[in-house]
Short mmCIF file of C-alpha atoms in Angstrom, two decimals:
data_model
loop_
_atom_site.label_atom_id
_atom_site.label_comp_id
_atom_site.label_asym_id
_atom_site.label_seq_id
_atom_site.Cartn_x
_atom_site.Cartn_y
_atom_site.Cartn_z
CA MET A 1259 -33.64 47.89 0.16
CA LYS A 1260 -31.35 48.08 3.15
CA ARG A 1261 -29.97 45.12 3.30
CA TYR A 1262 -28.36 44.96 -0.02
CA ALA A 1263 -26.84 48.43 0.35
CA LEU A 1264 -23.91 47.04 2.83
CA LEU A 1265 -23.75 43.52 -0.18
CA PRO A 1266 -20.67 45.29 -1.29
CA LEU A 1267 -18.80 45.88 1.56
CA ALA A 1268 -19.54 42.74 2.86
CA LEU A 1269 -18.15 41.03 -0.54
CA LEU A 1270 -15.40 43.73 -0.37
CA MET A 1271 -13.92 42.90 3.12
CA ALA A 1272 -14.36 38.92 2.51
CA GLY A 1273 -11.95 39.48 -0.76
CA CYS A 1274 -9.27 40.95 2.10
CA VAL A 1275 -8.78 37.56 4.43
CA SER A 1276 -6.76 35.35 2.85
CA THR A 1277 -7.59 31.50 2.70
CA ARG A 1278 -4.20 30.10 1.31
CA PRO A 1279 -1.71 28.68 3.73
CA ILE A 1280 1.19 29.94 4.77
CA GLU A 1281 3.96 27.85 2.82
CA PRO A 1282 7.49 27.45 4.09
CA GLN A 1283 10.17 28.87 2.13
CA ILE A 1284 12.26 27.04 0.26
CA ALA A 1285 16.79 27.03 1.99
CA ALA A 1286 19.11 28.77 -0.97
CA VAL A 1287 21.38 26.89 -2.63
CA SER A 1288 24.08 27.89 -1.20
CA THR A 1289 22.98 27.27 2.64
CA ASP A 1290 25.23 23.99 4.50
CA PHE A 1291 23.23 22.40 6.13
CA SER A 1292 26.95 19.93 7.13
CA ALA A 1293 27.98 21.38 10.27
CA VAL A 1294 24.68 22.47 12.15
CA GLN A 1295 23.58 22.83 15.08
CA ARG A 1296 21.14 20.42 16.94
CA ALA A 1297 17.81 20.84 18.50
CA GLU A 1298 15.75 18.42 20.55
CA VAL A 1299 11.46 19.06 21.47
CA SER A 1300 9.29 16.00 22.25
CA LEU A 1301 5.61 16.09 21.82
CA SER A 1302 3.96 14.12 25.13
CA SER A 1303 0.19 14.51 26.45
CA PHE A 1304 -0.09 17.77 26.72
CA ASP A 1305 3.06 18.82 26.58
CA PHE A 1306 6.17 20.44 24.46
CA GLU A 1307 9.36 20.00 25.89
CA PRO A 1308 11.09 22.06 25.92
CA ARG A 1309 7.55 24.76 25.89
CA ASN A 1310 10.32 27.58 25.14
CA LEU A 1311 12.51 26.89 22.95
CA GLN A 1312 15.65 29.38 22.46
CA LEU A 1313 17.52 28.91 18.35
CA ALA A 1314 20.16 31.87 16.67
CA ALA A 1315 19.34 33.29 13.89
CA GLY A 1316 20.42 33.13 10.56
CA VAL A 1317 22.19 30.02 11.76
CA PRO A 1318 21.23 26.44 10.64
CA VAL A 1319 19.39 24.46 12.82
CA GLU A 1320 18.49 20.16 12.53
CA LEU A 1321 14.49 19.92 14.45
CA VAL A 1322 14.31 16.81 15.72
CA PHE A 1323 10.87 16.30 17.27
CA THR A 1324 9.44 13.43 18.40
CA ASN A 1325 6.42 11.74 19.63
CA VAL A 1326 6.69 9.34 23.16
CA SER A 1327 2.79 9.16 23.93
CA ASP A 1328 0.31 7.24 22.02
CA SER A 1329 -1.86 9.49 20.20
CA GLY A 1330 -0.79 11.98 17.87
CA HIS A 1331 0.32 15.34 17.91
CA ASN A 1332 1.29 18.35 15.83
CA PHE A 1333 3.68 21.07 16.37
CA ALA A 1334 2.59 24.64 14.56
CA ALA A 1335 4.17 27.45 14.74
CA ALA A 1336 3.14 28.57 11.24
CA GLU A 1337 4.22 32.68 11.07
CA PHE A 1338 8.49 30.14 12.20
CA PHE A 1339 7.66 27.86 9.57
CA ALA A 1340 6.71 30.69 6.71
CA ALA A 1341 9.95 32.90 7.75
CA ALA A 1342 12.55 30.43 7.96
CA GLN A 1343 14.15 28.49 5.56
CA ILE A 1344 13.96 25.04 4.99
CA ARG A 1345 15.58 22.86 3.43
CA ALA A 1346 14.31 21.13 0.50
CA GLU A 1347 14.23 17.61 0.83
CA ASP A 1348 12.55 18.26 3.77
CA ALA A 1349 9.68 20.97 2.28
CA ASP A 1350 6.90 18.71 2.75
CA LEU A 1351 6.72 17.72 6.02
CA VAL A 1352 5.82 21.25 6.97
CA ARG A 1353 2.54 20.95 6.36
CA ASN A 1354 -0.14 24.57 6.51
CA GLY A 1355 2.22 25.51 8.96
CA LEU A 1356 3.06 22.61 11.09
CA ILE A 1357 4.48 19.33 11.35
CA GLU A 1358 1.89 15.90 12.24
CA LEU A 1359 3.12 13.51 14.11
CA ARG A 1360 1.32 9.75 14.79
CA GLY A 1361 2.57 8.72 18.65
CA GLY A 1362 5.96 6.99 18.40
CA ARG A 1363 7.05 8.56 15.36
CA GLY A 1364 9.57 11.10 15.05
CA VAL A 1365 10.94 13.75 12.62
CA SER A 1366 14.07 15.79 11.56
CA ILE A 1367 13.88 18.76 9.66
CA PHE A 1368 16.42 21.08 8.52
CA LEU A 1369 16.07 24.96 8.65
CA VAL A 1370 17.19 28.47 8.36
CA PRO A 1371 15.64 30.00 11.09
CA VAL A 1372 14.45 33.67 11.41
CA ALA A 1373 14.73 36.40 14.44
CA GLY A 1374 11.56 37.27 16.03
CA THR A 1375 9.01 35.52 18.41
CA TYR A 1376 6.74 32.62 17.51
CA ASP A 1377 4.23 31.18 19.24
CA VAL A 1378 3.78 27.26 18.86
CA ASP A 1379 0.74 24.92 20.26
CA CYS A 1380 -1.21 21.54 19.12
CA THR A 1381 -3.71 22.03 17.01
CA HIS A 1382 -5.75 18.80 18.35
CA LEU A 1383 -8.92 19.33 19.70
CA GLY A 1384 -8.39 21.07 22.79
CA HIS A 1385 -4.26 19.64 23.55
CA SER A 1386 -3.87 24.02 23.29
CA ALA A 1387 -5.89 24.23 26.20
CA LEU A 1388 -4.49 21.51 28.41
CA GLY A 1389 -1.22 22.89 28.18
CA MET A 1390 0.42 22.25 25.11
CA LYS A 1391 1.93 25.91 23.98
CA GLY A 1392 4.50 27.41 23.60
CA THR A 1393 7.34 30.15 22.43
CA ILE A 1394 10.27 29.56 20.07
CA VAL A 1395 12.52 32.86 20.39
CA VAL A 1396 15.05 33.45 17.80
CA ASN A 1397 18.11 35.95 17.91
#
């Protein structure tokens, strides 16, 4: 009988956990992306360059990601991408809070960042532990 006494509590707690992926905001039509700042991020075997990215809050930016290695990596920053307003044409490039790049590939994303400090890592097995992590600071 005691075993079933905790069942309602467990079910209640399970309902509080969201498994829904974090979706980015689509930029408002009025956002002008014609004159943007450009920031480049290079992904290599177990490193981001720069490791700490500085952006200005509310200022449109083109983020250029280039994977210079032969193997796949990603740039995972779920909270950053969820807070930012991403240009409509680029929204499909961010999936589940990350950008996936095969070796030798690159992509540009236009967005308007929101103030905050955000963690970044590569979610491939062991890559973060080997040093592929950093931060985005938006002031």
